[in-house]
PDB file of C-alpha atoms in Angstrom:
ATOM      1  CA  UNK A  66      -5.005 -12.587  74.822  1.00 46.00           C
ATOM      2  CA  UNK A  67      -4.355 -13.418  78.590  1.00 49.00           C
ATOM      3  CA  UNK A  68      -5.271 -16.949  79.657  1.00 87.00           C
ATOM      4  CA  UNK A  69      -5.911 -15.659  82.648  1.00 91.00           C
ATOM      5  CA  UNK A  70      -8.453 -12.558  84.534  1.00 95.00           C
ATOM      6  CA  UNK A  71      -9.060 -11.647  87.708  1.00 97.00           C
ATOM      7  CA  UNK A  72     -12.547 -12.299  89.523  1.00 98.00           C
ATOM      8  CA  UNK A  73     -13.971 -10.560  92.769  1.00 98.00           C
ATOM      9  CA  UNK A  74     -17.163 -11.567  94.728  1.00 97.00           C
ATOM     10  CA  UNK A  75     -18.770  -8.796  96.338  1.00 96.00           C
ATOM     11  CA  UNK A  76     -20.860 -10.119  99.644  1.00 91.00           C
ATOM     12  CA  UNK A  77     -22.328  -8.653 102.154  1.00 87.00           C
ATOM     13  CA  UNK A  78     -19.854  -9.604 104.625  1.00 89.00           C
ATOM     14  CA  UNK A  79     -16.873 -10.086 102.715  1.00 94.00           C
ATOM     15  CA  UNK A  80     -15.214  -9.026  99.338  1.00 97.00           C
ATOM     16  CA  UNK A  81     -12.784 -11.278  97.779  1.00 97.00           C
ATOM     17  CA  UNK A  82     -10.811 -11.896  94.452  1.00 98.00           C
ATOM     18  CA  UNK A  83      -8.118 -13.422  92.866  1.00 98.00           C
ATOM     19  CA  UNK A  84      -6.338 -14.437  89.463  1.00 97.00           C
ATOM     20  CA  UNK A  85      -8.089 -16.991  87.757  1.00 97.00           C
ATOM     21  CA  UNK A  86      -6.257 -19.745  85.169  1.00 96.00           C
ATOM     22  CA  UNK A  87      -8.742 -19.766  82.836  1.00 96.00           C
ATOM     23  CA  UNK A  88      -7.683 -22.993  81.468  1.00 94.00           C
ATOM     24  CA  UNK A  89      -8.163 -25.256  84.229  1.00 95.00           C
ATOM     25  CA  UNK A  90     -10.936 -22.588  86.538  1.00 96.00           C
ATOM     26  CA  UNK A  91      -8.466 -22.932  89.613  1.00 96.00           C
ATOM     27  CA  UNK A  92      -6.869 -19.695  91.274  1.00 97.00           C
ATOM     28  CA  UNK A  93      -3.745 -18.376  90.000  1.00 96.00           C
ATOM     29  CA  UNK A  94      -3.190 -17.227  93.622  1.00 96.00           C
ATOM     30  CA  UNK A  95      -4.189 -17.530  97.131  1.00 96.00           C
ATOM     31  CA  UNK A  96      -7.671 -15.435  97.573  1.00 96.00           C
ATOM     32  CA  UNK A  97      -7.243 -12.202  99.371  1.00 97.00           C
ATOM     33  CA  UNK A  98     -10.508 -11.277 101.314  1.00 97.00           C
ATOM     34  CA  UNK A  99     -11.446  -7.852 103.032  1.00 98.00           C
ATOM     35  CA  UNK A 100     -14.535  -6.950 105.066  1.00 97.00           C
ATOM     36  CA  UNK A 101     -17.409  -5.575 103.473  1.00 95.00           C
ATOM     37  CA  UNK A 102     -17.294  -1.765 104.530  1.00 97.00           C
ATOM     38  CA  UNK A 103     -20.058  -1.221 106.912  1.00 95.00           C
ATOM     39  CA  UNK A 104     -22.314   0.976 105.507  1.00 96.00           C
ATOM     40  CA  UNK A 105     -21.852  -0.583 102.351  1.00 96.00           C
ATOM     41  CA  UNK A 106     -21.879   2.311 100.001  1.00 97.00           C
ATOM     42  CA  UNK A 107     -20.958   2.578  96.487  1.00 97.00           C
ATOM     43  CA  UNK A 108     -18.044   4.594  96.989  1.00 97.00           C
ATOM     44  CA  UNK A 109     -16.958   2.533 100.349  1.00 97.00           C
ATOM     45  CA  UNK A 110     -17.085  -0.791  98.216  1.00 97.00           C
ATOM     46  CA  UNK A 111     -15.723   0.636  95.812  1.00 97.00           C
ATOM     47  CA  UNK A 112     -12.470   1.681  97.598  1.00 97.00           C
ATOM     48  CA  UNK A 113     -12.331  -1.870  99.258  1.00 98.00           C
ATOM     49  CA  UNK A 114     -12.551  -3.307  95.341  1.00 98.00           C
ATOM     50  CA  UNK A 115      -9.717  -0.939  94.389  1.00 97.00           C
ATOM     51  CA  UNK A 116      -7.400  -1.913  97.732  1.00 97.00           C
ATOM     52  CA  UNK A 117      -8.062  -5.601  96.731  1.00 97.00           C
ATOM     53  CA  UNK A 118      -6.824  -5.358  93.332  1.00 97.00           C
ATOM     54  CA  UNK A 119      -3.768  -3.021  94.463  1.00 95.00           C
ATOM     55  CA  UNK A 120      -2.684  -6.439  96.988  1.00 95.00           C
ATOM     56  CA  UNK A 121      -2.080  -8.102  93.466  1.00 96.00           C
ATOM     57  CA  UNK A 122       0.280  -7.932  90.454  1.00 92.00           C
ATOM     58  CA  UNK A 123      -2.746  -7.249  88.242  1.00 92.00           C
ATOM     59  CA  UNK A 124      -1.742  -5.563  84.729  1.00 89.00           C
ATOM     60  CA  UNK A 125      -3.845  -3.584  82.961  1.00 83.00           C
ATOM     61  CA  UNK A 126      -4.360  -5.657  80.446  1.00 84.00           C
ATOM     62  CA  UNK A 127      -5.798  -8.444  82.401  1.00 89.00           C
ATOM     63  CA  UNK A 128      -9.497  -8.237  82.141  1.00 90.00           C
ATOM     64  CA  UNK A 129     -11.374  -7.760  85.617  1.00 95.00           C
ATOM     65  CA  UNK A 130     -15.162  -9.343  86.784  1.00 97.00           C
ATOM     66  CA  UNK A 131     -16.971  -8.324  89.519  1.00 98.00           C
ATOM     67  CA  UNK A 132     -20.147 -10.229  91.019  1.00 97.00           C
ATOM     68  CA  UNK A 133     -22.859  -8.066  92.703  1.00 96.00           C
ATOM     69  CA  UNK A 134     -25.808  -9.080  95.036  1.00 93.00           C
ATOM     70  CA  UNK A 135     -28.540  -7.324  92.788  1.00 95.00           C
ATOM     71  CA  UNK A 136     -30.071  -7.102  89.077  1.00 96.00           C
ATOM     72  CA  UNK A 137     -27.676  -6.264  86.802  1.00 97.00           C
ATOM     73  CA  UNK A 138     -28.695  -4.623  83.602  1.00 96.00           C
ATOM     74  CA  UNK A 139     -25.993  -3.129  81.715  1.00 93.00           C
ATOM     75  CA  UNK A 140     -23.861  -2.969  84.357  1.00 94.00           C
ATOM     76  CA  UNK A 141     -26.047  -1.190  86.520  1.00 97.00           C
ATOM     77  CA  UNK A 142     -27.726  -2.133  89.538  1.00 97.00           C
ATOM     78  CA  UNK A 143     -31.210  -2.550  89.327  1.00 97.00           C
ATOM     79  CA  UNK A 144     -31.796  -4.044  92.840  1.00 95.00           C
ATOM     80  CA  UNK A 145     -29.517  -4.546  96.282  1.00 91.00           C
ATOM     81  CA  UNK A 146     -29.673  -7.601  98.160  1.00 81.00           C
ATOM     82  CA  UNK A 147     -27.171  -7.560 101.437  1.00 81.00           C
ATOM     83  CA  UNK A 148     -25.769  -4.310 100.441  1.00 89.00           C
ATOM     84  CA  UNK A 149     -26.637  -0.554 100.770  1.00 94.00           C
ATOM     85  CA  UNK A 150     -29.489   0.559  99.635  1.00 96.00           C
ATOM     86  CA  UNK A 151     -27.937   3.480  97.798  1.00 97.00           C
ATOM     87  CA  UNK A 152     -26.572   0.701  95.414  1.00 97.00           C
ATOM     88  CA  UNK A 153     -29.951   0.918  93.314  1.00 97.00           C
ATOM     89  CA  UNK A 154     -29.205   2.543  90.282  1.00 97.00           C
ATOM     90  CA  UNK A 155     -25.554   2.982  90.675  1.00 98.00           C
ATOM     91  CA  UNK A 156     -23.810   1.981  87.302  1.00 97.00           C
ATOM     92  CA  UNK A 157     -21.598  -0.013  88.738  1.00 97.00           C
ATOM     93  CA  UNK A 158     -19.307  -1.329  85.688  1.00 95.00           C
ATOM     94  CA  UNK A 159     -18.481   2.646  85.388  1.00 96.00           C
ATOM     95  CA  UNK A 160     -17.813   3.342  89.121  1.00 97.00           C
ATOM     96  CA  UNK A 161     -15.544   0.508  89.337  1.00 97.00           C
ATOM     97  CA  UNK A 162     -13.803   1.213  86.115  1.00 94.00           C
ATOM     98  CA  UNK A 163     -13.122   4.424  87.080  1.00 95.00           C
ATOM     99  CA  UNK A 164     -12.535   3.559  90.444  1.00 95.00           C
ATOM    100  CA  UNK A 165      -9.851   0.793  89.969  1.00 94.00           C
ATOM    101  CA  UNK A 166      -7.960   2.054  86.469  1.00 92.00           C
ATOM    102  CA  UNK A 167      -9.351  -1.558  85.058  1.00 92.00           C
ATOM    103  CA  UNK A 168     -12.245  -2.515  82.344  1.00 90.00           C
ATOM    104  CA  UNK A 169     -14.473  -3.766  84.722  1.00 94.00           C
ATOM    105  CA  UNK A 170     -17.122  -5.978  83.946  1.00 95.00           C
ATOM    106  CA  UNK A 171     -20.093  -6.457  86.308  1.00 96.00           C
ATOM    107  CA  UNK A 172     -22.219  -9.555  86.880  1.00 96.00           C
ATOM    108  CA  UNK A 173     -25.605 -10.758  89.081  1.00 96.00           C
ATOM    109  CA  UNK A 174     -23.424 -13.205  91.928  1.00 95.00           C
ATOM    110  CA  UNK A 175     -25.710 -16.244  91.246  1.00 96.00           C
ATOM    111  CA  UNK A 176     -25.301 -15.833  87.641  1.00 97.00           C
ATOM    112  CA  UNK A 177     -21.257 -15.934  88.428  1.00 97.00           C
ATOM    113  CA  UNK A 178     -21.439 -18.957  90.056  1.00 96.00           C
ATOM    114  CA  UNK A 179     -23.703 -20.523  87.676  1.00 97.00           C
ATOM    115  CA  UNK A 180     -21.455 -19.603  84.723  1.00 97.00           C
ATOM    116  CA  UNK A 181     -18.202 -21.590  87.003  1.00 97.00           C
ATOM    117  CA  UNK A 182     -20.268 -24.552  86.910  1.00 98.00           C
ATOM    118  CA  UNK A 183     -21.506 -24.903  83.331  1.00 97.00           C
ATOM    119  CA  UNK A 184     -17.932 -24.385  82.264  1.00 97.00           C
ATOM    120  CA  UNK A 185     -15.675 -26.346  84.908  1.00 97.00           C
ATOM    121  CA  UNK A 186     -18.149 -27.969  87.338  1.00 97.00           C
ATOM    122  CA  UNK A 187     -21.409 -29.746  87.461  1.00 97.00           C
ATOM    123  CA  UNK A 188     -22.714 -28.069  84.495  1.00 97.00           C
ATOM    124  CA  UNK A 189     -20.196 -29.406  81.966  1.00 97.00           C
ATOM    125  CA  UNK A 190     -21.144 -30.220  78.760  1.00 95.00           C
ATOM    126  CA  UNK A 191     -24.753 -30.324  79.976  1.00 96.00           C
ATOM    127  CA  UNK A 192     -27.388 -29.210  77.259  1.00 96.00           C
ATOM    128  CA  UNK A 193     -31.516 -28.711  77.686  1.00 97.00           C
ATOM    129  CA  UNK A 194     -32.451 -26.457  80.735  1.00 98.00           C
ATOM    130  CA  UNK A 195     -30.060 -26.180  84.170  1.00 98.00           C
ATOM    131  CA  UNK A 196     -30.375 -24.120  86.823  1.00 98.00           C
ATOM    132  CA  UNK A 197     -28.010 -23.400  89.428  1.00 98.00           C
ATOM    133  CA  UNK A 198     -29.506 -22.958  93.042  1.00 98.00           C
ATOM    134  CA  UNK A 199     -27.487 -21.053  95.887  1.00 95.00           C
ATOM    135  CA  UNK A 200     -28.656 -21.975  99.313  1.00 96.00           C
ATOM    136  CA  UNK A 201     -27.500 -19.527 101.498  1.00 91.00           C
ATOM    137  CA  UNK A 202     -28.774 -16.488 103.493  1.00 88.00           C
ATOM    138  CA  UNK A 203     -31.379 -16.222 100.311  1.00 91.00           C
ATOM    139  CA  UNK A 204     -31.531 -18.295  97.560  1.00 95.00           C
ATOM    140  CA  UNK A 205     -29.913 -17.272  94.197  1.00 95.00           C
ATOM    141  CA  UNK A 206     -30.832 -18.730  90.939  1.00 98.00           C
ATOM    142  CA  UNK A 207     -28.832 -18.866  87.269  1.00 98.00           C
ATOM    143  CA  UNK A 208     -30.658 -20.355  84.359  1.00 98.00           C
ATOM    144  CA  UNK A 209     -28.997 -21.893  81.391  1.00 98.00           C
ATOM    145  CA  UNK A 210     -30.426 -23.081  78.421  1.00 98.00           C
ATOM    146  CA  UNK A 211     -28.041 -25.134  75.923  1.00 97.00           C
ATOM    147  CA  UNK A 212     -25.508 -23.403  77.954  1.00 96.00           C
ATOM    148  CA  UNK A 213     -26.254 -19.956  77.319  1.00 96.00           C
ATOM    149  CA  UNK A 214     -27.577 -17.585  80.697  1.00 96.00           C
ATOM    150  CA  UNK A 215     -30.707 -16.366  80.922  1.00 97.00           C
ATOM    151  CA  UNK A 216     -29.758 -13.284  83.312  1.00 95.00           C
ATOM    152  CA  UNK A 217     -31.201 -12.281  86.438  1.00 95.00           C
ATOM    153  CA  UNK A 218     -33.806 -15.096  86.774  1.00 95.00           C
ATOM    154  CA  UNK A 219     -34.252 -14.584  90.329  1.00 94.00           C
ATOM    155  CA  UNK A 220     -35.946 -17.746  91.233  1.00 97.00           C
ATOM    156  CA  UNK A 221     -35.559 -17.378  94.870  1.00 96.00           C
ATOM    157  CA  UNK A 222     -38.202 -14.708  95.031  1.00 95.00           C
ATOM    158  CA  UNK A 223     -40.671 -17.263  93.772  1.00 97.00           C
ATOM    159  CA  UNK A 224     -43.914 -17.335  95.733  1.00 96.00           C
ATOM    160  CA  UNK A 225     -44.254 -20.210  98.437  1.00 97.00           C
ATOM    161  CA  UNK A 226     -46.695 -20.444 100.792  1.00 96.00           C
ATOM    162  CA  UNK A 227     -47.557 -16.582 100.246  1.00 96.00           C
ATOM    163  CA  UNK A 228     -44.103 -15.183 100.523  1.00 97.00           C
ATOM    164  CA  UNK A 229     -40.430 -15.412  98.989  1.00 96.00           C
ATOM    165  CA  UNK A 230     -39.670 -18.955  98.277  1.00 97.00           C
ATOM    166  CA  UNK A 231     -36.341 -17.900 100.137  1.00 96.00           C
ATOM    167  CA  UNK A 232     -37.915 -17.199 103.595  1.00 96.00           C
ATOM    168  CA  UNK A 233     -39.042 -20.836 103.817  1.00 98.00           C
ATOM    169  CA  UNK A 234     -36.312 -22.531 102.688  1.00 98.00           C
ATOM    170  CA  UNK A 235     -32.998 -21.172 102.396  1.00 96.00           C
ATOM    171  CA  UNK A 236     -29.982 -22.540 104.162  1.00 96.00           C
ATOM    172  CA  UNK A 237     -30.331 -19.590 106.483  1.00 95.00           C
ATOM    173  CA  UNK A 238     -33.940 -20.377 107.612  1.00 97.00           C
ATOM    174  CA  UNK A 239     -33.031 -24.173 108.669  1.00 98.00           C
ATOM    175  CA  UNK A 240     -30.376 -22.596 111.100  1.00 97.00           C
ATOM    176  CA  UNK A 241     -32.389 -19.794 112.671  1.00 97.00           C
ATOM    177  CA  UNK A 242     -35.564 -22.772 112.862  1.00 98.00           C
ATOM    178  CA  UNK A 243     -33.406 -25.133 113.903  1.00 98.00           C
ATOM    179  CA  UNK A 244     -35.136 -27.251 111.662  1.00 98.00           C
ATOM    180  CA  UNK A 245     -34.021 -31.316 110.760  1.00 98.00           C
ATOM    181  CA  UNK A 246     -32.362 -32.250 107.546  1.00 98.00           C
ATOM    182  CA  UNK A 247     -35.748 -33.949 107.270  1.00 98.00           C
ATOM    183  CA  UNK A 248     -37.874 -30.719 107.816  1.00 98.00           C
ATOM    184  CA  UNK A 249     -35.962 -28.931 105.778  1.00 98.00           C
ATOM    185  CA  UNK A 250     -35.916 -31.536 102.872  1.00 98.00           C
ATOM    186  CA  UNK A 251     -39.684 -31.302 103.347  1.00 98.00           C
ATOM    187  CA  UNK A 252     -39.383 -27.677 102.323  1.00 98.00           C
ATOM    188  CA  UNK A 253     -36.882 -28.086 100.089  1.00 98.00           C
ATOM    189  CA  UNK A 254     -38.980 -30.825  98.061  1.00 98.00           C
ATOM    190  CA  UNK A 255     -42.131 -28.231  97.776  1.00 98.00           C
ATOM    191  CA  UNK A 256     -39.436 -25.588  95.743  1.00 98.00           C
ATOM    192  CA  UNK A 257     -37.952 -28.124  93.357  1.00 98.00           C
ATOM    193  CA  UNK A 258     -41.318 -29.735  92.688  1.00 98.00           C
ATOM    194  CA  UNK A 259     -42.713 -26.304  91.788  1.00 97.00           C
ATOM    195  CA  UNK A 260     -39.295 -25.063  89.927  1.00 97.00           C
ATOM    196  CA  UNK A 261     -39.682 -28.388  88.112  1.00 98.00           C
ATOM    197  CA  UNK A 262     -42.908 -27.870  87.218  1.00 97.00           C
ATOM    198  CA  UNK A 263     -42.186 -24.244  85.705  1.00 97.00           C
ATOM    199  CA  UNK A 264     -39.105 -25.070  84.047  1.00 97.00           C
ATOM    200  CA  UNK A 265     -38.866 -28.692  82.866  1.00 97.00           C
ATOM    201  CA  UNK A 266     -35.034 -28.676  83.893  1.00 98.00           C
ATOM    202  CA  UNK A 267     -32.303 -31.304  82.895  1.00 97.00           C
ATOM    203  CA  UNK A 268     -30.488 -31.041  85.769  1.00 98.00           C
ATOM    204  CA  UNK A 269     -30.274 -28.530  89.065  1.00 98.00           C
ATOM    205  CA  UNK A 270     -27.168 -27.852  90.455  1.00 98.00           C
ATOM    206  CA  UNK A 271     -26.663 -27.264  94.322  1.00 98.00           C
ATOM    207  CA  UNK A 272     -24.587 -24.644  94.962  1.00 96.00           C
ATOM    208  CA  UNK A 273     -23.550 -22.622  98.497  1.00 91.00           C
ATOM    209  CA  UNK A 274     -22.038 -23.586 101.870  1.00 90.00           C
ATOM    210  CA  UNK A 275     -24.450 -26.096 102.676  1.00 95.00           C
ATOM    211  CA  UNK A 276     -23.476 -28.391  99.651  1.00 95.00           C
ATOM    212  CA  UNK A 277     -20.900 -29.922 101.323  1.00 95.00           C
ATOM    213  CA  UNK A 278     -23.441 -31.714 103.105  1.00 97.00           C
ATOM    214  CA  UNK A 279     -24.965 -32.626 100.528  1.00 97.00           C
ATOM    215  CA  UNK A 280     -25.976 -36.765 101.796  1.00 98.00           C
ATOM    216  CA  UNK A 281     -27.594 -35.143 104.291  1.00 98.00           C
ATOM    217  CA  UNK A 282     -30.700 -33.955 102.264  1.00 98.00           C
ATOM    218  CA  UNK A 283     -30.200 -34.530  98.277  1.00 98.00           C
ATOM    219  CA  UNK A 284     -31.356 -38.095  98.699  1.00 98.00           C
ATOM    220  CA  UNK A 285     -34.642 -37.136 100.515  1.00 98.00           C
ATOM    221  CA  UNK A 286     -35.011 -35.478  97.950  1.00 98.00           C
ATOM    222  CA  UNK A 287     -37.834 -37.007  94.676  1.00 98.00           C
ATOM    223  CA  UNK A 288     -37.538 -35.583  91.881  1.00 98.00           C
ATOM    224  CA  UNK A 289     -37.934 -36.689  87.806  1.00 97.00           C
ATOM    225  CA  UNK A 290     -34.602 -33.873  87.487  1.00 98.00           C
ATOM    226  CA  UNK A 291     -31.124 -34.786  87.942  1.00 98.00           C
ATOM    227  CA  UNK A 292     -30.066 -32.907  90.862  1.00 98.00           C
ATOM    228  CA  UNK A 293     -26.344 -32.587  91.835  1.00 98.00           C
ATOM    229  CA  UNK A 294     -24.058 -30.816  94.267  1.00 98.00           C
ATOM    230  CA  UNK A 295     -21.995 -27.826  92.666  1.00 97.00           C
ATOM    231  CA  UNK A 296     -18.374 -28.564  92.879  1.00 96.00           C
ATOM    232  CA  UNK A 297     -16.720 -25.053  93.392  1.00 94.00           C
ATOM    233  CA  UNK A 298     -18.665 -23.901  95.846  1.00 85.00           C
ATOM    234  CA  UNK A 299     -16.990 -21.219  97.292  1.00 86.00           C
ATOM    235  CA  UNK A 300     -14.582 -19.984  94.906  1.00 93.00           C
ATOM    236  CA  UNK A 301     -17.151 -20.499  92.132  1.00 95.00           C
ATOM    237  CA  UNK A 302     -18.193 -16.244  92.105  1.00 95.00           C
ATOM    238  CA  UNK A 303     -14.244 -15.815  91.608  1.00 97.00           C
ATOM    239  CA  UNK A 304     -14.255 -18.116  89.054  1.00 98.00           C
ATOM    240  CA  UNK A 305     -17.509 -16.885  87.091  1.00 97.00           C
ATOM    241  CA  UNK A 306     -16.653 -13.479  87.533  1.00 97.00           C
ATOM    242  CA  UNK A 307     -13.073 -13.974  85.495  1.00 97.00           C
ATOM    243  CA  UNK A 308     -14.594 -16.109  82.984  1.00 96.00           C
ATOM    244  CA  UNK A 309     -17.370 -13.586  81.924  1.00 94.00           C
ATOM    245  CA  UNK A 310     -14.610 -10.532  82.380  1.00 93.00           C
ATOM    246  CA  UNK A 311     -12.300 -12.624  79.558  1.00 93.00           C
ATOM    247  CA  UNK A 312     -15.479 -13.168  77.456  1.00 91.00           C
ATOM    248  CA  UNK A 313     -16.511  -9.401  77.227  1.00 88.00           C
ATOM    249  CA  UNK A 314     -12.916  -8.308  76.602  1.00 82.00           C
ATOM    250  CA  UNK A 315     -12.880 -11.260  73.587  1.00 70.00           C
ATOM    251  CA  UNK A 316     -16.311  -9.456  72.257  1.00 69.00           C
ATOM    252  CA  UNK A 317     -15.161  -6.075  72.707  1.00 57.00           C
ATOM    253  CA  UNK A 318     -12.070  -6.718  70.742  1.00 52.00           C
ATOM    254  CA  UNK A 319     -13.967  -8.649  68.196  1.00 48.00           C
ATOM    255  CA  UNK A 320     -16.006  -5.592  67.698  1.00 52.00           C
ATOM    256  CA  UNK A 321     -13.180  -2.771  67.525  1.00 50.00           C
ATOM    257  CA  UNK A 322     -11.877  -5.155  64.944  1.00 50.00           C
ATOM    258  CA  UNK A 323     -14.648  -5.112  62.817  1.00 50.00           C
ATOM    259  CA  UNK A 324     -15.275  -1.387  62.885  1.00 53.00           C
ATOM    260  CA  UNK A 325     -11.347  -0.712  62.159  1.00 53.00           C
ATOM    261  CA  UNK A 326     -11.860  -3.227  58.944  1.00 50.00           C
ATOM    262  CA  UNK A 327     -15.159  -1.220  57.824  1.00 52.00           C
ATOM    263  CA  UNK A 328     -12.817   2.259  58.259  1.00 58.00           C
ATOM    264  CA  UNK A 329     -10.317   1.038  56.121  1.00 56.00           C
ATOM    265  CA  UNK A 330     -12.588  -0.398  53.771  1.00 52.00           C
ATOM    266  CA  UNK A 331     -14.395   2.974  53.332  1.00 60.00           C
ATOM    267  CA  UNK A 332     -10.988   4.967  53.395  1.00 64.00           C
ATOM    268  CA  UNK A 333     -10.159   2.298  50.362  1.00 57.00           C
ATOM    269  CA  UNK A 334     -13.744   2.923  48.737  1.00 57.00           C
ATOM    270  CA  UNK A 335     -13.023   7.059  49.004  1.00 66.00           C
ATOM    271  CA  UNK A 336      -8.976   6.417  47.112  1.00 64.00           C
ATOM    272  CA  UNK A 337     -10.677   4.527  44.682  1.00 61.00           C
ATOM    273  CA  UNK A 338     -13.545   6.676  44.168  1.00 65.00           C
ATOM    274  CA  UNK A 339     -10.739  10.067  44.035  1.00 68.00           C
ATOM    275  CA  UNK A 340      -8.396   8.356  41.231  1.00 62.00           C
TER     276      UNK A 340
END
């Protein structure tokens, strides 16, 4: 089994990927990014994914994750946030498998990031309820309880003040408002309250571009919850993506394992049976 896989974080803007060392969660290699195809449609994205993994050295026997901006149920899109419309119910895990001549594995983009930081980052080792928040354009969610992801959770979508919790207070809304760190910590207080309320977390996780800045708001924040920037930020889709792709190709193995053993052991059962 490879210690390493190979992650790529589809965005609305950009696609990018890379080889992941799965035993420290750093890039094996310098990222290689490509503009998202404008209009962003399965089979456009789906040529960028397959250019992106030709600009590598990727075997085919290193396992491959993909992030998505949408619902993901069994690989297949449910929703599609930032990309084409034409996205929604697209199985994507096939197209891209097909596409790309690699077992692809598909994941929701906040749950990618969220799995990154429960295994290398902030999340470590962390048990009880954590949720990692990505303030951004929207607001993405991942849920974890004693480590294991609740999928899809969606908790940007949340109802604030009538609306998506999102449209109040992402990242994106303090720039186009031009709001203060202290406005925005004002708005940012009313989500976390009410996500604290629902969920009883043990800790919440910052994650996106604005977590850098972290000082600026965090400690406005008040809050019973631990809350904590993410620490890899950017590359943490990459990262998540790889980690899931290695853990489906360890289950999928486990399982063609298990059903070769039963075979023999009813070939063995029919010799026995025909002496």
């Amino acid at each position: 089994m490879s210690k390493k896989a190979f992650g790529i974080d589809i965005g609305g803007s950009g696609i990018k990927g890379a080889p992941v060392d799965l035993s420290t969660g750093e890039l094996a290699a310098d990222r290689v990014r490509i503009p998202t195809p404008q209009p962003s449609t399965p089979e456009a994205v789906a040529d960028t994914v397959a250019e992106l993994i030709g600009s590598f050295d990727v075997g085919t026997d290193m396992p491959v994750g993909v992030t998505f901006p949408a619902v993901i149920q069994a690989g297949v899109a449910q929703t599609a946030a930032n990309v084409d419309k034409s996205w929604i119910g697209t199985d994507v895990d096939a197209l891209l498998t097909e596409r790309t001549g690699h077992d692809v594995f598909v994941v929701n983009d906040a749950d990618a990031a969220g799995i990154a930081e429960m295994k290398y980052g902030a999340g470590r080792g962390t048990s009880g309820v954590v949720q990692v928040i990505t303030l951004g354009t929207g607001v993405g969610s991942a849920t974890f309880v004693d480590g294991t992801l609740v999928p899809n959770t969606e908790l940007g979508h949340l109802l604030l003040h009538g609306d998506s919790a999102e449209r109040y207070m992402a990242s994106s809304i303090k720039e186009e408002q031009d709001l203060d760190w202290e406005t925005w910590a004002g708005r940012l207080q009313e989500y976390f309250s009410h996500l604290e309320f629902l969920f009883s977390p043990t800790r919440i996780i910052i994650g996106g571009g604005v977590s850098k800045k972290h000082k600026h708001f965090l400690p406005l924040l008040n809050l019973k919850t631990e809350i904590v920037p993410a620490k890899l930020r950017n590359e943490a889709g990459i990262v998540g993506a790889a980690v899931l792709a290695h853990r489906e190709e360890k289950t999928l193995l486990k399982a063609e394992k298990k059903a070769e053993k039963s075979a023999e052991k009813k070939e063995r059962a029919k010799r026995e049976a025909a002496k």
